[in-house]
PDB file of C-alpha atoms in Angstrom:
ATOM      1  CA  ASN A  14     154.071  73.637  53.261  1.00  0.00           C
ATOM      2  CA  THR A  15     153.312  73.075  56.968  1.00  0.00           C
ATOM      3  CA  TYR A  16     149.844  75.230  56.285  1.00  0.00           C
ATOM      4  CA  GLU A  17     148.644  72.908  53.630  1.00  0.00           C
ATOM      5  CA  LEU A  18     149.936  69.495  55.347  1.00  0.00           C
ATOM      6  CA  LEU A  19     147.261  71.004  57.990  1.00  0.00           C
ATOM      7  CA  LYS A  20     145.248  71.219  55.541  1.00  0.00           C
ATOM      8  CA  ASP A  21     144.499  74.990  55.877  1.00  0.00           C
ATOM      9  CA  TYR A  22     145.551  76.200  51.960  1.00  0.00           C
ATOM     10  CA  ASP A  23     144.625  79.672  52.225  1.00  0.00           C
ATOM     11  CA  LYS A  24     147.297  80.467  54.576  1.00  0.00           C
ATOM     12  CA  SER A  25     149.365  77.495  52.254  1.00  0.00           C
ATOM     13  CA  ILE A  26     148.806  79.926  49.771  1.00  0.00           C
ATOM     14  CA  GLU A  27     150.152  83.971  51.619  1.00  0.00           C
ATOM     15  CA  PHE A  28     153.054  82.677  52.840  1.00  0.00           C
ATOM     16  CA  HIS A  29     153.838  80.656  49.156  1.00  0.00           C
ATOM     17  CA  SER A  30     152.999  84.248  47.406  1.00  0.00           C
ATOM     18  CA  LYS A  31     154.916  85.948  50.523  1.00  0.00           C
ATOM     19  CA  ALA A  32     158.322  83.533  49.341  1.00  0.00           C
ATOM     20  CA  MET A  33     157.694  83.827  45.766  1.00  0.00           C
ATOM     21  CA  GLN A  34     157.461  87.424  46.266  1.00  0.00           C
ATOM     22  CA  LYS A  35     160.806  87.640  48.349  1.00  0.00           C
ATOM     23  CA  ALA A  36     162.516  84.629  45.623  1.00  0.00           C
ATOM     24  CA  ARG A  37     161.701  87.380  42.925  1.00  0.00           C
ATOM     25  CA  GLN A  38     164.028  90.277  44.972  1.00  0.00           C
ATOM     26  CA  CYS A  39     166.694  88.596  45.259  1.00  0.00           C
ATOM     27  CA  LYS A  40     168.949  87.590  41.586  1.00  0.00           C
ATOM     28  CA  GLU A  41     170.818  84.667  43.301  1.00  0.00           C
ATOM     29  CA  PHE A  42     167.838  82.839  43.600  1.00  0.00           C
ATOM     30  CA  ASP A  43     168.446  79.258  42.886  1.00  0.00           C
ATOM     31  CA  THR A  44     165.849  78.182  39.519  1.00  0.00           C
ATOM     32  CA  MET A  45     165.879  74.847  41.310  1.00  0.00           C
ATOM     33  CA  ASP A  46     164.428  75.801  43.953  1.00  0.00           C
ATOM     34  CA  LEU A  47     161.962  78.793  42.347  1.00  0.00           C
ATOM     35  CA  ALA A  48     160.818  75.490  40.639  1.00  0.00           C
ATOM     36  CA  ASP A  49     159.306  73.797  43.941  1.00  0.00           C
ATOM     37  CA  LEU A  50     158.555  76.897  45.731  1.00  0.00           C
ATOM     38  CA  HIS A  51     155.834  77.059  42.298  1.00  0.00           C
ATOM     39  CA  GLY A  52     154.886  73.206  42.542  1.00  0.00           C
ATOM     40  CA  SER A  53     153.806  74.076  46.925  1.00  0.00           C
ATOM     41  CA  ALA A  54     152.326  76.893  45.646  1.00  0.00           C
ATOM     42  CA  ALA A  55     150.143  74.764  43.191  1.00  0.00           C
ATOM     43  CA  ARG A  56     149.149  71.286  45.534  1.00  0.00           C
ATOM     44  CA  ALA A  57     148.044  73.656  48.070  1.00  0.00           C
ATOM     45  CA  TYR A  58     146.068  75.079  45.315  1.00  0.00           C
ATOM     46  CA  GLU A  59     145.251  71.982  44.257  1.00  0.00           C
ATOM     47  CA  GLY A  60     144.306  70.831  47.577  1.00  0.00           C
ATOM     48  CA  LYS A  61     142.013  74.099  48.097  1.00  0.00           C
ATOM     49  CA  GLY A  62     140.362  72.929  44.837  1.00  0.00           C
ATOM     50  CA  ASN A  63     141.016  75.614  42.481  1.00  0.00           C
ATOM     51  CA  TYR A  64     142.502  73.037  39.732  1.00  0.00           C
ATOM     52  CA  LYS A  65     142.900  76.426  37.178  1.00  0.00           C
ATOM     53  CA  LYS A  66     146.147  78.002  39.481  1.00  0.00           C
ATOM     54  CA  ALA A  67     147.527  74.284  40.735  1.00  0.00           C
ATOM     55  CA  ILE A  68     147.392  73.585  36.820  1.00  0.00           C
ATOM     56  CA  TYR A  69     149.371  77.151  36.118  1.00  0.00           C
ATOM     57  CA  TYR A  70     151.658  77.112  38.874  1.00  0.00           C
ATOM     58  CA  TYR A  71     152.554  73.589  38.096  1.00  0.00           C
ATOM     59  CA  GLU A  72     153.358  74.302  34.299  1.00  0.00           C
ATOM     60  CA  VAL A  73     155.879  77.512  35.891  1.00  0.00           C
ATOM     61  CA  SER A  74     157.542  75.066  37.990  1.00  0.00           C
ATOM     62  CA  ILE A  75     157.908  72.352  34.996  1.00  0.00           C
ATOM     63  CA  ASP A  76     159.287  75.495  32.578  1.00  0.00           C
ATOM     64  CA  LEU A  77     162.007  76.258  35.674  1.00  0.00           C
ATOM     65  CA  ILE A  78     162.668  72.275  36.308  1.00  0.00           C
ATOM     66  CA  GLU A  79     163.108  72.195  32.372  1.00  0.00           C
ATOM     67  CA  LYS A  80     165.343  75.511  32.303  1.00  0.00           C
ATOM     68  CA  ALA A  81     167.776  73.933  35.310  1.00  0.00           C
ATOM     69  CA  ARG A  82     167.808  70.804  34.354  1.00  0.00           C
ATOM     70  CA  GLY A  83     166.638  70.260  31.355  1.00  0.00           C
ATOM     71  CA  THR A  84     163.165  67.255  30.874  1.00  0.00           C
ATOM     72  CA  GLU A  85     164.701  63.898  30.838  1.00  0.00           C
ATOM     73  CA  ASN A  86     164.660  63.889  34.325  1.00  0.00           C
ATOM     74  CA  PHE A  87     163.043  61.581  37.732  1.00  0.00           C
ATOM     75  CA  TYR A  88     161.803  65.235  38.722  1.00  0.00           C
ATOM     76  CA  TYR A  89     160.896  66.040  35.939  1.00  0.00           C
ATOM     77  CA  MET A  90     158.414  63.370  35.042  1.00  0.00           C
ATOM     78  CA  MET A  91     156.571  63.674  38.734  1.00  0.00           C
ATOM     79  CA  GLN A  92     156.277  66.742  38.347  1.00  0.00           C
ATOM     80  CA  MET A  93     154.725  66.140  34.858  1.00  0.00           C
ATOM     81  CA  LEU A  94     152.604  63.118  36.374  1.00  0.00           C
ATOM     82  CA  THR A  95     151.608  66.143  39.397  1.00  0.00           C
ATOM     83  CA  LEU A  96     150.199  68.376  36.800  1.00  0.00           C
ATOM     84  CA  ALA A  97     148.570  65.564  34.505  1.00  0.00           C
ATOM     85  CA  SER A  98     146.676  64.587  37.731  1.00  0.00           C
ATOM     86  CA  ALA A  99     145.407  68.264  38.218  1.00  0.00           C
ATOM     87  CA  CYS A 100     144.237  68.341  34.330  1.00  0.00           C
ATOM     88  CA  GLU A 101     142.117  64.952  35.078  1.00  0.00           C
ATOM     89  CA  LYS A 102     140.982  66.476  38.964  1.00  0.00           C
ATOM     90  CA  ALA A 103     139.740  69.521  36.730  1.00  0.00           C
ATOM     91  CA  GLY A 104     138.268  67.355  33.554  1.00  0.00           C
ATOM     92  CA  LEU A 105     140.429  68.207  31.676  1.00  0.00           C
ATOM     93  CA  LEU A 106     140.551  65.195  30.327  1.00  0.00           C
ATOM     94  CA  ASP A 107     143.257  65.679  26.644  1.00  0.00           C
ATOM     95  CA  LEU A 108     145.278  67.600  28.446  1.00  0.00           C
ATOM     96  CA  ALA A 109     145.558  64.930  31.248  1.00  0.00           C
ATOM     97  CA  VAL A 110     146.375  62.401  28.932  1.00  0.00           C
ATOM     98  CA  GLU A 111     149.278  64.166  26.640  1.00  0.00           C
ATOM     99  CA  TYR A 112     151.037  65.340  30.181  1.00  0.00           C
ATOM    100  CA  CYS A 113     150.225  61.633  31.307  1.00  0.00           C
ATOM    101  CA  GLU A 114     151.854  60.397  27.841  1.00  0.00           C
ATOM    102  CA  LYS A 115     155.098  63.290  28.200  1.00  0.00           C
ATOM    103  CA  ALA A 116     155.481  61.274  31.751  1.00  0.00           C
ATOM    104  CA  VAL A 117     155.470  57.504  30.655  1.00  0.00           C
ATOM    105  CA  ASP A 118     157.932  58.595  27.515  1.00  0.00           C
ATOM    106  CA  ILE A 119     160.132  60.211  30.212  1.00  0.00           C
ATOM    107  CA  ARG A 120     159.702  57.036  32.100  1.00  0.00           C
ATOM    108  CA  ARG A 121     160.293  54.475  29.589  1.00  0.00           C
ATOM    109  CA  LYS A 122     163.938  56.572  28.860  1.00  0.00           C
ATOM    110  CA  LEU A 123     164.759  56.861  32.768  1.00  0.00           C
ATOM    111  CA  PHE A 124     164.383  53.117  34.320  1.00  0.00           C
ATOM    112  CA  HIS A 125     163.952  49.370  32.195  1.00  0.00           C
ATOM    113  CA  GLU A 126     160.426  48.506  30.773  1.00  0.00           C
ATOM    114  CA  ASN A 127     161.232  45.499  32.589  1.00  0.00           C
ATOM    115  CA  HIS A 128     159.941  47.173  36.271  1.00  0.00           C
ATOM    116  CA  LEU A 129     157.092  47.229  37.798  1.00  0.00           C
ATOM    117  CA  ASP A 130     156.852  50.976  38.078  1.00  0.00           C
ATOM    118  CA  PHE A 131     156.695  51.485  34.961  1.00  0.00           C
ATOM    119  CA  LEU A 132     153.693  49.064  34.387  1.00  0.00           C
ATOM    120  CA  ASN A 133     152.006  51.797  37.205  1.00  0.00           C
ATOM    121  CA  SER A 134     152.971  54.630  34.739  1.00  0.00           C
ATOM    122  CA  LEU A 135     151.112  52.912  31.631  1.00  0.00           C
ATOM    123  CA  ASN A 136     148.356  51.490  33.773  1.00  0.00           C
ATOM    124  CA  SER A 137     147.761  54.832  34.854  1.00  0.00           C
ATOM    125  CA  LEU A 138     148.216  56.279  31.544  1.00  0.00           C
ATOM    126  CA  ALA A 139     145.705  54.187  30.529  1.00  0.00           C
ATOM    127  CA  ALA A 140     142.806  54.569  33.092  1.00  0.00           C
ATOM    128  CA  ILE A 141     143.209  58.634  32.054  1.00  0.00           C
ATOM    129  CA  CYS A 142     142.542  57.703  28.084  1.00  0.00           C
ATOM    130  CA  CYS A 143     139.528  55.324  29.375  1.00  0.00           C
ATOM    131  CA  LYS A 144     138.354  58.526  31.002  1.00  0.00           C
ATOM    132  CA  ALA A 145     138.828  60.389  27.664  1.00  0.00           C
ATOM    133  CA  ASN A 146     137.225  57.897  25.588  1.00  0.00           C
ATOM    134  CA  GLN A 147     140.903  57.568  24.222  1.00  0.00           C
ATOM    135  CA  TYR A 148     139.642  53.410  24.510  1.00  0.00           C
ATOM    136  CA  ASP A 149     142.074  52.390  20.628  1.00  0.00           C
ATOM    137  CA  LYS A 150     144.539  54.179  23.233  1.00  0.00           C
ATOM    138  CA  ALA A 151     144.138  52.461  26.077  1.00  0.00           C
ATOM    139  CA  ILE A 152     143.899  49.550  23.926  1.00  0.00           C
ATOM    140  CA  GLU A 153     147.334  50.184  22.782  1.00  0.00           C
ATOM    141  CA  ILE A 154     148.549  50.459  26.285  1.00  0.00           C
ATOM    142  CA  HIS A 155     147.055  48.501  27.858  1.00  0.00           C
ATOM    143  CA  ARG A 156     148.582  45.448  25.236  1.00  0.00           C
ATOM    144  CA  GLU A 157     151.571  46.257  26.018  1.00  0.00           C
ATOM    145  CA  VAL A 158     151.126  46.131  29.983  1.00  0.00           C
ATOM    146  CA  LEU A 159     150.628  42.368  29.194  1.00  0.00           C
ATOM    147  CA  GLU A 160     153.013  41.349  26.963  1.00  0.00           C
ATOM    148  CA  LEU A 161     155.367  42.957  29.597  1.00  0.00           C
ATOM    149  CA  VAL A 162     153.451  41.414  33.035  1.00  0.00           C
ATOM    150  CA  GLU A 163     154.416  37.807  31.117  1.00  0.00           C
ATOM    151  CA  LYS A 164     157.303  38.718  29.988  1.00  0.00           C
ATOM    152  CA  MET A 165     158.106  39.888  33.313  1.00  0.00           C
ATOM    153  CA  LEU A 166     155.761  37.129  35.774  1.00  0.00           C
ATOM    154  CA  SER A 167     154.291  34.430  32.830  1.00  0.00           C
ATOM    155  CA  LYS A 168     151.079  34.385  32.433  1.00  0.00           C
ATOM    156  CA  GLU A 169     150.458  32.582  35.770  1.00  0.00           C
ATOM    157  CA  HIS A 170     150.576  35.869  38.168  1.00  0.00           C
ATOM    158  CA  THR A 171     147.417  37.492  39.254  1.00  0.00           C
ATOM    159  CA  PHE A 172     148.692  41.006  37.469  1.00  0.00           C
ATOM    160  CA  TYR A 173     148.408  39.147  34.115  1.00  0.00           C
ATOM    161  CA  ALA A 174     144.937  38.548  34.668  1.00  0.00           C
ATOM    162  CA  ASP A 175     144.627  42.714  36.812  1.00  0.00           C
ATOM    163  CA  ALA A 176     145.583  43.534  32.562  1.00  0.00           C
ATOM    164  CA  LEU A 177     143.321  40.837  31.264  1.00  0.00           C
ATOM    165  CA  ASN A 178     140.718  42.787  33.120  1.00  0.00           C
ATOM    166  CA  ASN A 179     141.927  46.088  32.316  1.00  0.00           C
ATOM    167  CA  LEU A 180     140.975  45.035  29.049  1.00  0.00           C
ATOM    168  CA  SER A 181     137.978  43.828  29.255  1.00  0.00           C
ATOM    169  CA  VAL A 182     136.658  48.039  31.073  1.00  0.00           C
ATOM    170  CA  ASP A 183     138.332  49.165  26.828  1.00  0.00           C
ATOM    171  CA  TYR A 184     136.801  47.395  25.041  1.00  0.00           C
ATOM    172  CA  ALA A 185     133.544  48.014  26.865  1.00  0.00           C
ATOM    173  CA  GLY A 186     133.656  51.075  26.283  1.00  0.00           C
ATOM    174  CA  LYS A 187     133.505  50.826  22.576  1.00  0.00           C
ATOM    175  CA  LYS A 188     131.029  48.728  23.088  1.00  0.00           C
ATOM    176  CA  GLU A 189     132.820  45.417  21.400  1.00  0.00           C
ATOM    177  CA  TYR A 190     131.097  43.100  24.215  1.00  0.00           C
ATOM    178  CA  LYS A 191     132.236  39.500  22.719  1.00  0.00           C
ATOM    179  CA  LYS A 192     135.857  40.413  23.317  1.00  0.00           C
ATOM    180  CA  ALA A 193     135.254  42.133  26.622  1.00  0.00           C
ATOM    181  CA  LEU A 194     133.159  39.273  27.916  1.00  0.00           C
ATOM    182  CA  ALA A 195     135.751  36.592  27.019  1.00  0.00           C
ATOM    183  CA  LEU A 196     138.364  38.564  28.761  1.00  0.00           C
ATOM    184  CA  ASN A 197     136.825  39.070  31.508  1.00  0.00           C
ATOM    185  CA  ILE A 198     136.279  35.800  32.511  1.00  0.00           C
ATOM    186  CA  LYS A 199     139.905  34.123  31.006  1.00  0.00           C
ATOM    187  CA  ALA A 200     140.534  37.239  34.033  1.00  0.00           C
ATOM    188  CA  LEU A 201     137.769  35.585  36.062  1.00  0.00           C
ATOM    189  CA  ASN A 202     139.071  31.698  35.378  1.00  0.00           C
ATOM    190  CA  LEU A 203     142.807  32.757  36.424  1.00  0.00           C
ATOM    191  CA  LYS A 204     142.142  34.576  39.967  1.00  0.00           C
ATOM    192  CA  LYS A 205     139.846  31.458  40.531  1.00  0.00           C
ATOM    193  CA  GLU A 206     142.600  28.974  39.739  1.00  0.00           C
ATOM    194  CA  LEU A 207     145.812  31.010  41.508  1.00  0.00           C
ATOM    195  CA  LEU A 208     143.911  32.536  44.125  1.00  0.00           C
ATOM    196  CA  GLY A 209     141.001  29.293  45.041  1.00  0.00           C
ATOM    197  CA  GLU A 210     137.603  29.934  44.783  1.00  0.00           C
ATOM    198  CA  LYS A 211     136.503  32.402  48.131  1.00  0.00           C
ATOM    199  CA  ASP A 212     139.487  35.043  47.655  1.00  0.00           C
ATOM    200  CA  PHE A 213     138.585  38.832  47.722  1.00  0.00           C
ATOM    201  CA  GLN A 214     140.261  39.695  44.783  1.00  0.00           C
ATOM    202  CA  VAL A 215     137.721  36.880  42.997  1.00  0.00           C
ATOM    203  CA  SER A 216     134.998  38.566  44.004  1.00  0.00           C
ATOM    204  CA  ALA A 217     135.723  41.686  42.751  1.00  0.00           C
ATOM    205  CA  CYS A 218     136.491  40.062  39.314  1.00  0.00           C
ATOM    206  CA  LEU A 219     132.818  38.756  39.297  1.00  0.00           C
ATOM    207  CA  MET A 220     132.293  42.268  40.366  1.00  0.00           C
ATOM    208  CA  SER A 221     133.599  43.619  36.853  1.00  0.00           C
ATOM    209  CA  LEU A 222     132.115  40.795  35.104  1.00  0.00           C
ATOM    210  CA  GLY A 223     128.372  41.553  36.832  1.00  0.00           C
ATOM    211  CA  SER A 224     128.841  45.262  35.399  1.00  0.00           C
ATOM    212  CA  LEU A 225     129.378  44.112  31.876  1.00  0.00           C
ATOM    213  CA  TYR A 226     126.239  41.604  31.390  1.00  0.00           C
ATOM    214  CA  GLU A 227     124.530  44.726  32.154  1.00  0.00           C
ATOM    215  CA  LYS A 228     125.362  46.842  29.963  1.00  0.00           C
ATOM    216  CA  MET A 229     124.811  43.856  27.172  1.00  0.00           C
ATOM    217  CA  GLU A 230     121.460  43.478  29.244  1.00  0.00           C
ATOM    218  CA  LYS A 231     121.807  40.279  29.674  1.00  0.00           C
ATOM    219  CA  ASP A 232     120.267  41.034  33.934  1.00  0.00           C
ATOM    220  CA  ASP A 233     119.759  37.621  35.178  1.00  0.00           C
ATOM    221  CA  GLU A 234     123.569  36.422  34.292  1.00  0.00           C
ATOM    222  CA  ALA A 235     124.697  40.287  36.123  1.00  0.00           C
ATOM    223  CA  LEU A 236     122.407  38.985  39.678  1.00  0.00           C
ATOM    224  CA  ARG A 237     123.704  34.909  39.236  1.00  0.00           C
ATOM    225  CA  ALA A 238     127.740  37.283  39.002  1.00  0.00           C
ATOM    226  CA  TYR A 239     126.802  39.888  41.829  1.00  0.00           C
ATOM    227  CA  GLN A 240     125.249  36.704  43.506  1.00  0.00           C
ATOM    228  CA  ASP A 241     128.272  35.340  43.443  1.00  0.00           C
ATOM    229  CA  ALA A 242     130.381  37.957  44.614  1.00  0.00           C
ATOM    230  CA  LEU A 243     128.583  38.972  47.264  1.00  0.00           C
ATOM    231  CA  GLU A 244     128.334  34.831  49.171  1.00  0.00           C
ATOM    232  CA  ILE A 245     132.537  35.670  48.871  1.00  0.00           C
ATOM    233  CA  ARG A 246     132.670  38.566  50.385  1.00  0.00           C
ATOM    234  CA  ARG A 247     130.564  37.581  53.298  1.00  0.00           C
ATOM    235  CA  GLU A 248     131.891  34.722  53.546  1.00  0.00           C
ATOM    236  CA  ASN A 249     135.650  36.633  53.650  1.00  0.00           C
ATOM    237  CA  ARG A 250     137.362  37.530  57.348  1.00  0.00           C
ATOM    238  CA  ASP A 251     139.377  40.120  55.053  1.00  0.00           C
ATOM    239  CA  ALA A 252     136.783  41.654  53.110  1.00  0.00           C
ATOM    240  CA  PRO A 253     136.184  45.317  53.880  1.00  0.00           C
ATOM    241  CA  LEU A 254     132.877  45.529  56.138  1.00  0.00           C
ATOM    242  CA  SER A 255     131.453  47.784  53.476  1.00  0.00           C
ATOM    243  CA  SER A 256     132.279  45.661  50.538  1.00  0.00           C
ATOM    244  CA  SER A 257     129.162  43.151  51.076  1.00  0.00           C
ATOM    245  CA  ALA A 258     126.917  46.402  51.558  1.00  0.00           C
ATOM    246  CA  ASP A 259     127.640  48.202  48.664  1.00  0.00           C
ATOM    247  CA  THR A 260     126.932  44.601  46.776  1.00  0.00           C
TER     248      THR A 260
END
């Protein structure tokens, strides 16, 4: 594990392999410890960029956790999310969606829905769905997020604006630009109302608006959105220095 932290992944894999050999020779080696060992080896392979091996060891780890404790526990859920992330990095997006969906279902059972961690899990799942071009599923998930945010925090909250913006991205992926534009503008106006005209988050909304206008081939509108974003980012002392250059 120390070699992994030092990013010396070959050494980390070497010692994990030795540890697994010793574990197999020990008849009374704890199943959860063996799951930890396979999960650690998976992280080392993931760090090295060998996602095929990482996925294999994560899957073994998950099977061992299920054997020892079942599926409805925090450790199983977190390892499932880690596996989903490895699949995403490997470009196995449909598989990543499947694993992330399972993790979210477990989190729904373990935690109350009125919990920010649950909202984050839903957003992560929706983001992977978008990458996998599963836009209808992403829309369904983001609509649930929108309802939960309204219930927990009200419509007058920046999280609600973020949820609107996420939905806008989903509809843009489906090329339903009219719906996407209405949601984006609604999110932008809410951010301005809550944070002021010159807040950095407003510039982020303007950037996504510009991108959307580009997809709609409305270049003049896109240019104005980007110019407005640039003006905010130049004047905002809290904005990252690279943001103006990116804009």
